[in-house]
Amino acid sequence: MNLQELLAKVPLLLSYPTIILSSNLIVPSHNDLISRAASTSAAEYADEKLIFFSTDHAIRLIFLPTFVASSFNLFAHYFNFINYSSRRKYYVLFTAIYFLSILTAIFHPIQSTCITLLIIKLLTTADESSPKIALNFKTILKTFVPFITLTLVILRWDPSFDASSGDVNKISTSLAAYALLILTLRYASPLILSTLSSSIGVVSKDTSVAQHSISRNKRFPLILVLPIFSFVLLYLMTIVNKTYNIQLLMVFVFFGCLSIFFLSLKDLFTEDGNQKKGGQEDEYCRMFDIKYMISYLWLTRFTILLTGIMAIVVHFLSFNEITSSIKTDLLSLLFVVVAEYVSSFSNKQPDSHSHNHAHHHSHLTDSLPLENESMFKQMALNKDTRSIFSFLLLNTAFMFVQLLYSFRSKSLGLLSDSLHMALDCTSLLLGLIAGVLTKKPASDKFPFGLNYLGTLAGFTNGVLLLGIVCGIFVEAIERIFNPIHLHATNELLVVATLGLLVNLVGLFAFDHGAHDHGGTDNENMKGIFLHILADTLGSVGVVISTLLIKLTHWPIFDPIASLLIGSLILLSALPLLKSTSANILLRLDDKKHNLVKSALNQISTTPGITGYTTPRFWPTESGSSGHSHAHTHSHAENHSHEHHHDQKNGSQEHPSLVGYIHVQYVDGENSTIIKKRVEKIFENVSIKAWVQVEPQNSTCWCRATSMNTISANPNSLPLQPIAN
Amino acid sequence: METPQMNAIQEEDNLSPEVAFQTPKLNDSDASSFSLSNMNAVGNVDGIPSQNRTFFASPRPSSLFYSAKEGNNSSSSIIYNPSFTFGENASSNANINEAALMKGKGNEGRRQSLKYIPAPKLVPPPPRTRSPVRGISPDAGSSKRSSMTLDSPFNFTTSTLQPHQQTPPSSAASRTSFRKGHRYKHSSVSMNFFQEPEVKIPLNIAKSLPIPDFNDLLSNLPWPKAYIQLSIAALQIFACLITFQVGHLYSWSNFITLSHFITYDIIGSLVIIFVENLSQFQVWFTGTITFPFGLNRIDVLLSFALAVSLCFVGLDLLFHIIEEFIVLFVESGSSLTNNHDHDEINEQIPHSHIANANDSQNENITLWYSILMINLVLSTLSLYKTFYANKYSNLKTKNPIITITYTAYLFIYPLLLDLLSSISDYLATLVISSLILWHGLTIARWTSTVLLMGFSTTSLSNSALFNNNDSTDTTAHTQQVESKAAKEKPSVRPRSMSSLPIATKNTKIRKTGFLNSAGFTENPTTIKNMIKDQIERLSEFKSRYILNYDDIVISKVNFTLYVVLIKITMKGGSDDDELMLRLAIDKCIQTSIPTCETTIDIDRI
């Protein structure tokens, strides 16, 4: 299952740096405003500088961190990641995220990403045996001296650096931030760890206390009120000072990536929960369990390195640069490498405590279940759909990255592509929900179960693919007559290549997912696969056409690539539509057709039976001869006689066909014997049938016109003497 | 005396539709439209032949297998030679005209083969006939022969009355001997007429029916209704292209949106024409082994597909609105470089509305209104000539209503002010897309329940939204009754499994059903409980009988047909009690659920 962990971890690599970057961009930074104000006259600049500075400080140090920290806690609570059993826990976590948010504002986003990950790793791998001295002063200094050096060198080598007071203040601010960070880790980390541990300990002593804390948690309004209040304050601040603008799109991206972040973490934890079943259902082990999960599942070897690289990529996409010069670019990359090295150095500590963590490991208990929770668990636990679910998270994370990029770069070529990716996520979600709902038992509304839901989802995906193909064709024809000159081809290449990588991960996830299931959801998986393939071909087409346009400067290659891609998608979607249509029409294949014919032949040759009407039999599952779900009928339980023993055996054989038939018998025969014979015939060929036995002379809706014919037939008279 | 006449009338009635299809004549003025319709039909319905061929190719292996299987049985090879001939005709059915010729040849072959049947069987039957009369041998073999001889008259009768029965080969000799005895009382002409149905009907219905291909569909287009519908669709295609081109030239994004709606109207029209044409064939109504409920479910499947397409269109429009809002944010955020961003936005988002208000009010107002008028007329024609004029197609997406609504809005659009036009355009597109999404989701949820063999209770209740659909169904059934009244009773026999007798039977019950269903909710559990209580309150239902809630299975298999499956356990009771109980339950269910097929499985302990 190491492969599955890798799939579940990829969305984390992408969503975490996007969270840090988008949280800073909710309100434009001071440097952006200064660069804009530089275009005004120097006289106004001298006057407005002081006003901007104080307002920017208020936003940066008070309002924005409050909003970020409270939103983080709100999402953690909503996704049931942290159980707030006491208010003190909320305050401690709130304060921690608050200061981390300030750090992200002071440092460069790439450095912020690496430093915050390292802090989390240090805290989760701290020694538990001596809580009073959680982190050694010497260890902290060893950890942060390289970062301090690199930060100062990067600031010094910045081309915009000069001897003016502003930049010297920037260096002083960074040094002060590092000093505050070191002191906090040295003296405040015991408080953090003891708060979390002691609050858990208090709860575990008494079950009624736990229930009381749950009920009290519902009356804890700060979780919901504080984000709204801080957002309103931010909004009022921007109204008062018209220079600032809240970027609602960045708020949307921030919330979306928080969702992806917590969903991906739960995906990882569910995976580990599968491997180790059972265990202690104790709340005391919950906190240690979370720390164990974070240190052994998320922040494993090379995680900080990969996340740092992702941060560099995201920053490049958003600002078209990493830093202002090539020297500082290399230094930032060195910063990422040093962060990984330092973390691997500190990684030696958990090895000596692995036996302790294994002792405290237990399955996650959800004391606050939600309705979404059950659907999420079914998606994540189902072997067929969990790989696709991980890919859905990755796809959604990449969609938010594209939104971020389309906003920052102001070249809106990828805005519609991002929305198109939202449509693909909807399609993936449709397939996942169908895969989960197929397992539901029969109900009053669906007496034959939802076995055909996968086929219906495949058909729906086929129809959506046809719509996408039509859109591609129309756009391609439009571009043939009205060519568009592409300007930012480099950016288009980068984003298309990233999209290609994301889709290749999706194809890989599909192969991994298809390896497990036995073909029950064949059409459903095929529909999902075609959507991923369509996106992959789209990315390949964009890359090739962009390269050709750069070489030849002919814009005709773009519509030609679109037409080819649309044709390929169409050719792959039509067989899916045909097979799903045939299955939904309840068509029998040759094997089942001969099965029914054999049964009908036996019925017609049974003595005492004069005929049959309305033989309607259809497959219980669509298009698969694998295992079928047994229909739960309590009818068999009512017969305790040995006489009906065969019927029970028949129901256990998982019939491949289900249907009904009306059988007519001669008037002198015993209807019970006739019925038993017919049922025996159907049991032998694994058909579940409702059988209605009728005397030949009786009336029925299935022979509404035959009675008139019989009564009008003069030949009925000479037949009677022979019968006598 | 009456039997041969009925058969003769039936044969004539079979031939008359083909003759009717061959008689339509094209006037000189209609020749161009006819060829145009053919071209459009070929171009637009290009995917249908491959699908039909796929369906049509599937019966061939089973047919060959059946022929081979029967050929192996040497004792019945002479008897089933006509069925082999008929199978070849069915497999090679490529055209209605050719099918008619082949059917004629098949009939001739059958008559010739039937003439030779008595000859080889003349010697063995007399001893078998004599032995039960004398009663000399009392052993088991003699009793078996005796029972089969006694059964032969009834087998003979049921084979003519029940098309699904397959004649056992061992009783062929007995029937031959019966015909031999019967021979002395009637003329040879009546014997020939009397023999034909027993060979034809079981092979036709029990296994599979030929699925029409593209040429069959083309040759069966009813004149002049289908040609008018195809002409309207062709005109709409031209109007759609013109609207799209004009909208693109003048940056009228409303016209591009309107062309999207017209495109879906055209697709809906073609689907209705296809379903109406396919419903003329027997395979539509009659259930076979391969398709247990016929091809009638294609109607539900196509309604579901069009509903999904509607959702796709609604989502597409919503995403365009979201793009517009994001563009507004970006423009307001960067007011310094407004010109550069504005040009870039216009280049990359073709649905931008900013340049729209100026163009629509300056010039081209005549072009605006003339194109809208043409589209309004064509949409109205499409709505009343195609979407409301169908008998069998119950397509639930009435697309032209959306197009007409949007066109009416566009008539008012130039009268608004510059500022209001931008806001109202957003609001109108938002309302239209929300309406489309909601409508598509509602129909998709409904049709998906039917496709999953669920118990869809929508048509059982008087919901305000779908009341028109129920009235449409009632009108369709009334037309069926009227068409039935115009024909004679023997013509109904080939469609004994169709909805015609069900419609006849349930026309009166439907009125009662509406009154009863006035107070129902759309909850399947409620209806099931109600049916269970009604059954248990019947006088024929004794306290010793057992009916569990889980043993009642109700599902809807297409737009008009319900299936009710019930299992009951009787402790004690005779055959008459069983019969009376079954008839009473059947009547009770018919009152609650119109147009349903009931199967009551009664176990007697």
CSV table of N, CA, C and O in Angstrom, one decimal, chain A residues 410-413 416 419 423 444-445 447 452-453 456 460 478 482 584-588 593 601 610 612 614 616-617 635 638 660 662 664 671-672 675 691-693 696 698 701 709-710 712 719, chain B residues 2 58 157-158 161-162 164-166 248 289-290 292-293 297-298 304 312 323 344 348 448 451-452 454-455 493 497 525 528 548-549 554 575 578-579 582 597-604:
chain,number,residue,atom,x,y,z
A,410,LYS,N,-3.0,37.6,-14.9
A,410,LYS,CA,-4.0,38.4,-15.7
A,410,LYS,C,-4.0,38.0,-17.1
A,410,LYS,O,-4.6,38.8,-17.9
A,411,SER,N,-3.5,36.9,-17.4
A,411,SER,CA,-3.7,36.3,-18.8
A,411,SER,C,-4.7,35.2,-18.6
A,411,SER,O,-4.5,34.2,-18.1
A,412,LEU,N,-5.9,35.5,-19.1
A,412,LEU,CA,-7.1,34.7,-18.7
A,412,LEU,C,-7.3,33.5,-19.6
A,412,LEU,O,-8.3,32.9,-19.7
A,413,GLY,N,-6.2,33.1,-20.3
A,413,GLY,CA,-6.3,31.9,-21.2
A,413,GLY,C,-6.6,30.6,-20.4
A,413,GLY,O,-7.3,29.7,-20.9
A,416,SER,N,-10.8,29.6,-18.3
A,416,SER,CA,-11.8,28.7,-18.8
A,416,SER,C,-11.3,27.3,-18.6
A,416,SER,O,-12.1,26.3,-18.4
A,419,LEU,N,-12.1,26.2,-15.1
A,419,LEU,CA,-13.5,25.9,-15.0
A,419,LEU,C,-13.8,24.6,-15.7
A,419,LEU,O,-14.7,23.8,-15.3
A,423,LEU,N,-15.5,21.0,-14.2
A,423,LEU,CA,-16.5,20.1,-14.8
A,423,LEU,C,-15.9,18.7,-14.8
A,423,LEU,O,-16.7,17.7,-14.5
A,444,ASP,N,-37.7,0.3,-1.3
A,444,ASP,CA,-39.0,0.4,-1.9
A,444,ASP,C,-38.9,1.1,-3.2
A,444,ASP,O,-39.7,0.8,-4.2
A,445,LYS,N,-38.1,2.1,-3.3
A,445,LYS,CA,-38.0,2.9,-4.5
A,445,LYS,C,-37.2,2.1,-5.6
A,445,LYS,O,-37.5,2.3,-6.8
A,447,PRO,N,-36.6,-1.6,-6.2
A,447,PRO,CA,-36.7,-3.0,-5.7
A,447,PRO,C,-35.7,-3.9,-6.2
A,447,PRO,O,-35.5,-5.0,-5.6
A,452,TYR,N,-27.5,-1.2,-11.8
A,452,TYR,CA,-27.3,-0.5,-13.1
A,452,TYR,C,-26.8,0.9,-12.9
A,452,TYR,O,-26.7,1.6,-13.9
A,453,LEU,N,-26.5,1.3,-11.7
A,453,LEU,CA,-26.2,2.7,-11.6
A,453,LEU,C,-24.8,3.0,-12.2
A,453,LEU,O,-24.5,4.1,-12.7
A,456,LEU,N,-25.3,3.4,-15.8
A,456,LEU,CA,-26.0,4.7,-16.0
A,456,LEU,C,-24.9,5.9,-15.9
A,456,LEU,O,-25.0,6.8,-16.6
A,460,THR,N,-23.9,8.5,-18.7
A,460,THR,CA,-23.8,9.9,-18.5
A,460,THR,C,-22.5,10.5,-18.9
A,460,THR,O,-22.4,11.6,-19.5
A,478,GLU,N,-14.1,27.7,-35.2
A,478,GLU,CA,-14.1,29.2,-35.1
A,478,GLU,C,-12.7,29.7,-35.2
A,478,GLU,O,-12.5,30.8,-35.8
A,482,ASN,N,-11.1,32.5,-37.6
A,482,ASN,CA,-10.6,33.7,-36.9
A,482,ASN,C,-9.5,33.3,-36.0
A,482,ASN,O,-9.6,33.0,-34.8
A,584,ILE,N,-28.6,-0.9,-20.6
A,584,ILE,CA,-29.7,-0.3,-19.9
A,584,ILE,C,-31.0,-0.7,-20.6
A,584,ILE,O,-32.1,-0.8,-19.9
A,585,LEU,N,-31.0,-1.1,-21.8
A,585,LEU,CA,-32.2,-1.7,-22.5
A,585,LEU,C,-32.4,-3.1,-22.0
A,585,LEU,O,-33.3,-3.8,-22.6
A,586,LEU,N,-31.7,-3.6,-21.1
A,586,LEU,CA,-31.9,-5.0,-20.5
A,586,LEU,C,-31.7,-6.1,-21.6
A,586,LEU,O,-32.4,-7.1,-21.6
A,587,ARG,N,-30.7,-5.9,-22.5
A,587,ARG,CA,-30.5,-6.8,-23.6
A,587,ARG,C,-29.8,-8.0,-23.0
A,587,ARG,O,-28.8,-7.9,-22.3
A,588,LEU,N,-30.2,-9.2,-23.4
A,588,LEU,CA,-29.6,-10.5,-23.0
A,588,LEU,C,-28.5,-10.8,-24.1
A,588,LEU,O,-28.8,-10.7,-25.3
A,593,HIS,N,-29.4,-15.7,-23.4
A,593,HIS,CA,-30.5,-15.9,-24.3
A,593,HIS,C,-30.7,-17.4,-24.4
A,593,HIS,O,-31.9,-17.9,-24.4
A,601,ASN,N,-38.0,-24.1,-23.3
A,601,ASN,CA,-38.3,-25.4,-24.0
A,601,ASN,C,-38.7,-26.5,-23.0
A,601,ASN,O,-39.6,-27.3,-23.2
A,610,THR,N,-49.9,-26.4,-20.8
A,610,THR,CA,-50.4,-26.2,-22.2
A,610,THR,C,-49.8,-25.0,-22.9
A,610,THR,O,-49.9,-24.8,-24.1
A,612,TYR,N,-47.4,-21.0,-22.1
A,612,TYR,CA,-46.9,-19.9,-21.2
A,612,TYR,C,-47.0,-18.6,-22.0
A,612,TYR,O,-47.1,-18.5,-23.2
A,614,THR,N,-46.0,-14.1,-21.6
A,614,THR,CA,-45.1,-13.0,-21.1
A,614,THR,C,-43.9,-13.5,-20.4
A,614,THR,O,-43.7,-13.3,-19.2
A,616,ARG,N,-40.6,-12.7,-19.4
A,616,ARG,CA,-39.8,-11.5,-19.4
A,616,ARG,C,-38.6,-11.7,-18.4
A,616,ARG,O,-38.9,-11.8,-17.2
A,617,PHE,N,-37.4,-11.8,-18.8
A,617,PHE,CA,-36.2,-12.1,-18.0
A,617,PHE,C,-35.1,-11.1,-18.4
A,617,PHE,O,-34.9,-10.9,-19.6
A,635,HIS,N,-38.9,-14.3,1.8
A,635,HIS,CA,-39.9,-15.3,1.5
A,635,HIS,C,-39.4,-16.7,1.8
A,635,HIS,O,-40.1,-17.6,2.3
A,638,ASN,N,-39.7,-18.2,5.4
A,638,ASN,CA,-41.0,-18.6,6.0
A,638,ASN,C,-41.2,-20.1,5.8
A,638,ASN,O,-42.1,-20.7,6.4
A,660,TYR,N,-40.3,-12.8,-14.7
A,660,TYR,CA,-41.6,-13.4,-14.4
A,660,TYR,C,-42.2,-14.1,-15.6
A,660,TYR,O,-41.8,-13.8,-16.7
A,662,HIS,N,-46.0,-16.4,-16.9
A,662,HIS,CA,-47.3,-17.0,-16.6
A,662,HIS,C,-47.4,-18.3,-17.3
A,662,HIS,O,-47.2,-18.4,-18.5
A,664,GLN,N,-49.8,-21.7,-18.2
A,664,GLN,CA,-51.1,-22.3,-18.2
A,664,GLN,C,-51.1,-23.8,-18.2
A,664,GLN,O,-50.2,-24.4,-18.8
A,671,SER,N,-52.3,-27.7,-9.6
A,671,SER,CA,-51.5,-26.5,-9.8
A,671,SER,C,-50.3,-26.4,-9.0
A,671,SER,O,-49.3,-25.9,-9.4
A,672,THR,N,-50.3,-27.1,-7.8
A,672,THR,CA,-49.1,-27.0,-6.9
A,672,THR,C,-48.0,-27.8,-7.6
A,672,THR,O,-46.8,-27.4,-7.6
A,675,LYS,N,-46.6,-25.9,-10.5
A,675,LYS,CA,-45.7,-24.8,-10.1
A,675,LYS,C,-44.4,-25.3,-9.6
A,675,LYS,O,-43.3,-24.7,-9.9
A,691,VAL,N,-43.6,-16.9,-10.7
A,691,VAL,CA,-44.3,-17.8,-11.6
A,691,VAL,C,-45.8,-17.7,-11.2
A,691,VAL,O,-46.1,-17.9,-10.0
A,692,GLN,N,-46.6,-17.4,-12.1
A,692,GLN,CA,-48.1,-17.4,-11.9
A,692,GLN,C,-48.7,-18.5,-12.7
A,692,GLN,O,-48.6,-18.6,-14.0
A,693,VAL,N,-49.3,-19.5,-12.0
A,693,VAL,CA,-49.9,-20.6,-12.7
A,693,VAL,C,-51.4,-20.3,-12.9
A,693,VAL,O,-52.0,-19.8,-12.0
A,696,GLN,N,-56.2,-23.3,-17.8
A,696,GLN,CA,-56.2,-22.9,-19.2
A,696,GLN,C,-57.4,-22.0,-19.5
A,696,GLN,O,-57.4,-21.1,-20.3
A,698,SER,N,-59.1,-20.0,-17.5
A,698,SER,CA,-59.3,-18.8,-16.7
A,698,SER,C,-58.8,-17.6,-17.5
A,698,SER,O,-58.1,-17.7,-18.5
A,701,TRP,N,-54.8,-10.8,-17.8
A,701,TRP,CA,-54.5,-9.7,-18.7
A,701,TRP,C,-53.6,-10.1,-19.9
A,701,TRP,O,-53.7,-9.5,-20.9
A,709,THR,N,-61.4,-15.2,-28.8
A,709,THR,CA,-61.1,-16.2,-29.9
A,709,THR,C,-61.6,-17.6,-29.5
A,709,THR,O,-62.2,-18.3,-30.4
A,710,ILE,N,-61.4,-18.0,-28.3
A,710,ILE,CA,-61.8,-19.3,-27.9
A,710,ILE,C,-63.3,-19.4,-28.0
A,710,ILE,O,-63.8,-20.4,-28.5
A,712,ALA,N,-65.3,-17.8,-29.7
A,712,ALA,CA,-65.8,-17.7,-31.1
A,712,ALA,C,-65.3,-18.9,-32.0
A,712,ALA,O,-65.6,-18.9,-33.2
A,719,LEU,N,-63.8,-30.8,-30.2
A,719,LEU,CA,-62.7,-31.3,-29.4
A,719,LEU,C,-63.1,-32.0,-28.1
A,719,LEU,O,-62.5,-32.9,-27.6
B,2,GLU,N,-65.6,-19.5,-39.6
B,2,GLU,CA,-65.1,-18.2,-39.3
B,2,GLU,C,-63.6,-18.2,-39.3
B,2,GLU,O,-62.9,-17.1,-39.6
B,58,SER,N,-27.0,-9.0,-33.8
B,58,SER,CA,-27.0,-9.9,-32.7
B,58,SER,C,-27.9,-11.0,-32.9
B,58,SER,O,-27.6,-12.1,-32.5
B,157,THR,N,-55.0,-26.6,-29.9
B,157,THR,CA,-55.8,-25.3,-29.7
B,157,THR,C,-54.9,-24.2,-29.1
B,157,THR,O,-54.9,-23.1,-29.6
B,158,THR,N,-54.1,-24.5,-28.1
B,158,THR,CA,-53.3,-23.5,-27.5
B,158,THR,C,-52.2,-23.0,-28.4
B,158,THR,O,-51.8,-21.9,-28.3
B,161,LEU,N,-53.6,-20.2,-30.2
B,161,LEU,CA,-54.1,-19.1,-29.4
B,161,LEU,C,-52.9,-18.4,-28.7
B,161,LEU,O,-53.0,-17.2,-28.4
B,162,GLN,N,-51.9,-19.1,-28.3
B,162,GLN,CA,-50.8,-18.5,-27.5
B,162,GLN,C,-49.5,-18.5,-28.3
B,162,GLN,O,-49.0,-19.6,-28.5
B,164,HIS,N,-46.5,-17.7,-27.7
B,164,HIS,CA,-45.2,-18.0,-27.1
B,164,HIS,C,-44.9,-19.5,-27.0
B,164,HIS,O,-43.9,-19.9,-26.5
B,165,GLN,N,-45.9,-20.3,-27.2
B,165,GLN,CA,-45.7,-21.7,-27.0
B,165,GLN,C,-44.8,-22.3,-28.1
B,165,GLN,O,-45.0,-21.9,-29.3
B,166,GLN,N,-44.0,-23.2,-27.7
B,166,GLN,CA,-43.2,-23.9,-28.7
B,166,GLN,C,-43.7,-25.4,-28.8
B,166,GLN,O,-43.8,-26.0,-27.8
B,248,HIS,N,-21.5,36.1,-33.9
B,248,HIS,CA,-20.0,36.2,-33.9
B,248,HIS,C,-19.5,37.4,-34.6
B,248,HIS,O,-18.6,38.1,-34.1
B,289,ILE,N,-37.0,-12.5,-26.0
B,289,ILE,CA,-36.1,-13.1,-25.0
B,289,ILE,C,-34.9,-12.1,-25.0
B,289,ILE,O,-34.3,-11.8,-23.9
B,290,THR,N,-34.5,-11.6,-26.1
B,290,THR,CA,-33.3,-10.7,-26.1
B,290,THR,C,-33.6,-9.4,-25.4
B,290,THR,O,-32.9,-8.9,-24.6
B,292,PRO,N,-36.4,-8.1,-23.1
B,292,PRO,CA,-37.7,-8.5,-22.5
B,292,PRO,C,-38.8,-7.5,-22.5
B,292,PRO,O,-40.0,-7.9,-22.4
B,293,PHE,N,-38.5,-6.2,-22.6
B,293,PHE,CA,-39.6,-5.2,-22.6
B,293,PHE,C,-39.6,-4.5,-24.0
B,293,PHE,O,-40.1,-3.3,-24.1
B,297,ARG,N,-37.8,1.1,-24.0
B,297,ARG,CA,-36.9,1.8,-23.1
B,297,ARG,C,-36.0,2.8,-23.7
B,297,ARG,O,-35.3,3.6,-23.1
B,298,ILE,N,-35.8,2.7,-25.1
B,298,ILE,CA,-35.0,3.7,-25.8
B,298,ILE,C,-35.6,5.1,-25.5
B,298,ILE,O,-34.8,6.1,-25.4
B,304,PHE,N,-33.3,10.7,-20.9
B,304,PHE,CA,-32.2,10.8,-19.9
B,304,PHE,C,-31.0,11.5,-20.5
B,304,PHE,O,-30.4,12.4,-19.9
B,312,PHE,N,-25.6,19.9,-18.9
B,312,PHE,CA,-24.3,20.4,-19.4
B,312,PHE,C,-24.4,21.8,-19.9
B,312,PHE,O,-23.5,22.6,-19.7
B,323,GLU,N,-17.0,33.4,-15.3
B,323,GLU,CA,-15.9,34.0,-16.0
B,323,GLU,C,-16.1,35.5,-16.0
B,323,GLU,O,-15.2,36.3,-15.8
B,344,GLU,N,-7.1,42.3,-24.1
B,344,GLU,CA,-6.8,40.9,-23.9
B,344,GLU,C,-8.0,40.1,-23.5
B,344,GLU,O,-8.2,38.9,-23.9
B,348,GLN,N,-9.7,36.7,-25.4
B,348,GLN,CA,-9.6,35.3,-24.9
B,348,GLN,C,-11.0,34.8,-24.4
B,348,GLN,O,-11.1,33.6,-24.2
B,448,SER,N,-33.9,8.5,-14.6
B,448,SER,CA,-32.9,7.5,-14.1
B,448,SER,C,-33.6,6.5,-13.1
B,448,SER,O,-33.1,5.3,-13.1
B,451,LEU,N,-34.9,4.0,-15.5
B,451,LEU,CA,-33.9,3.2,-16.1
B,451,LEU,C,-33.3,2.2,-15.1
B,451,LEU,O,-32.8,1.1,-15.5
B,452,LEU,N,-33.3,2.5,-13.8
B,452,LEU,CA,-32.8,1.6,-12.8
B,452,LEU,C,-33.8,0.6,-12.3
B,452,LEU,O,-33.7,0.0,-11.3
B,454,GLY,N,-36.7,1.2,-11.0
B,454,GLY,CA,-37.2,1.7,-9.8
B,454,GLY,C,-38.7,1.9,-9.8
B,454,GLY,O,-39.3,1.8,-10.9
B,455,PHE,N,-39.2,2.2,-8.7
B,455,PHE,CA,-40.7,2.5,-8.6
B,455,PHE,C,-40.8,4.0,-8.6
B,455,PHE,O,-40.8,4.7,-7.6
B,493,ARG,N,-54.5,-8.9,-33.2
B,493,ARG,CA,-53.8,-10.1,-32.7
B,493,ARG,C,-52.3,-10.0,-32.8
B,493,ARG,O,-51.6,-10.4,-31.9
B,497,MET,N,-49.4,-8.3,-27.3
B,497,MET,CA,-48.6,-7.9,-26.2
B,497,MET,C,-48.4,-6.4,-26.1
B,497,MET,O,-47.7,-5.9,-25.3
B,525,THR,N,-43.2,3.9,-0.5
B,525,THR,CA,-43.5,3.1,0.7
B,525,THR,C,-45.0,3.2,1.0
B,525,THR,O,-45.7,2.3,1.4
B,528,LYS,N,-47.0,1.2,-1.5
B,528,LYS,CA,-46.9,-0.2,-1.2
B,528,LYS,C,-47.8,-0.6,0.0
B,528,LYS,O,-48.5,-1.6,0.0
B,548,ASN,N,-46.3,-10.8,2.9
B,548,ASN,CA,-45.3,-10.0,3.6
B,548,ASN,C,-45.1,-8.7,2.8
B,548,ASN,O,-45.2,-8.7,1.6
B,549,TYR,N,-44.6,-7.7,3.5
B,549,TYR,CA,-44.4,-6.4,2.8
B,549,TYR,C,-43.3,-6.5,1.8
B,549,TYR,O,-43.3,-5.9,0.8
B,554,ILE,N,-42.7,-3.6,-6.9
B,554,ILE,CA,-43.3,-2.7,-7.9
B,554,ILE,C,-42.2,-1.9,-8.6
B,554,ILE,O,-41.4,-1.3,-7.9
B,575,ASP,N,-58.0,-25.1,-5.8
B,575,ASP,CA,-57.7,-24.4,-7.1
B,575,ASP,C,-58.6,-23.2,-7.3
B,575,ASP,O,-58.2,-22.2,-7.8
B,578,GLU,N,-57.6,-20.3,-5.2
B,578,GLU,CA,-56.4,-19.7,-5.7
B,578,GLU,C,-56.8,-18.8,-6.9
B,578,GLU,O,-56.3,-17.7,-7.0
B,579,LEU,N,-57.7,-19.3,-7.8
B,579,LEU,CA,-58.1,-18.6,-8.9
B,579,LEU,C,-58.8,-17.3,-8.6
B,579,LEU,O,-58.6,-16.2,-9.1
B,582,ARG,N,-56.4,-14.7,-7.1
B,582,ARG,CA,-55.6,-14.1,-8.1
B,582,ARG,C,-56.4,-13.1,-8.9
B,582,ARG,O,-55.9,-11.9,-9.1
B,597,GLU,N,-48.4,-4.8,-15.5
B,597,GLU,CA,-48.4,-6.3,-15.6
B,597,GLU,C,-48.2,-6.9,-14.3
B,597,GLU,O,-47.2,-6.7,-13.6
B,598,THR,N,-49.2,-7.7,-13.9
B,598,THR,CA,-49.1,-8.3,-12.5
B,598,THR,C,-48.8,-9.8,-12.7
B,598,THR,O,-49.3,-10.4,-13.6
B,599,THR,N,-47.9,-10.2,-11.8
B,599,THR,CA,-47.6,-11.6,-11.6
B,599,THR,C,-47.8,-12.0,-10.2
B,599,THR,O,-47.0,-11.5,-9.3
B,600,ILE,N,-48.7,-12.9,-9.9
B,600,ILE,CA,-49.0,-13.3,-8.5
B,600,ILE,C,-48.6,-14.7,-8.3
B,600,ILE,O,-49.2,-15.6,-8.9
B,601,ASP,N,-47.5,-14.8,-7.6
B,601,ASP,CA,-46.9,-16.1,-7.3
B,601,ASP,C,-47.5,-16.7,-6.0
B,601,ASP,O,-47.2,-16.2,-4.9
B,602,ILE,N,-48.4,-17.7,-6.1
B,602,ILE,CA,-49.1,-18.2,-5.0
B,602,ILE,C,-48.5,-19.6,-4.6
B,602,ILE,O,-48.6,-20.5,-5.5
B,603,ASP,N,-48.0,-19.7,-3.4
B,603,ASP,CA,-47.5,-21.0,-2.9
B,603,ASP,C,-48.6,-21.6,-2.0
B,603,ASP,O,-49.0,-21.0,-1.0
B,604,ARG,N,-49.0,-22.8,-2.3
B,604,ARG,CA,-50.0,-23.5,-1.5
B,604,ARG,C,-49.3,-24.6,-0.6
B,604,ARG,O,-48.6,-25.4,-1.1
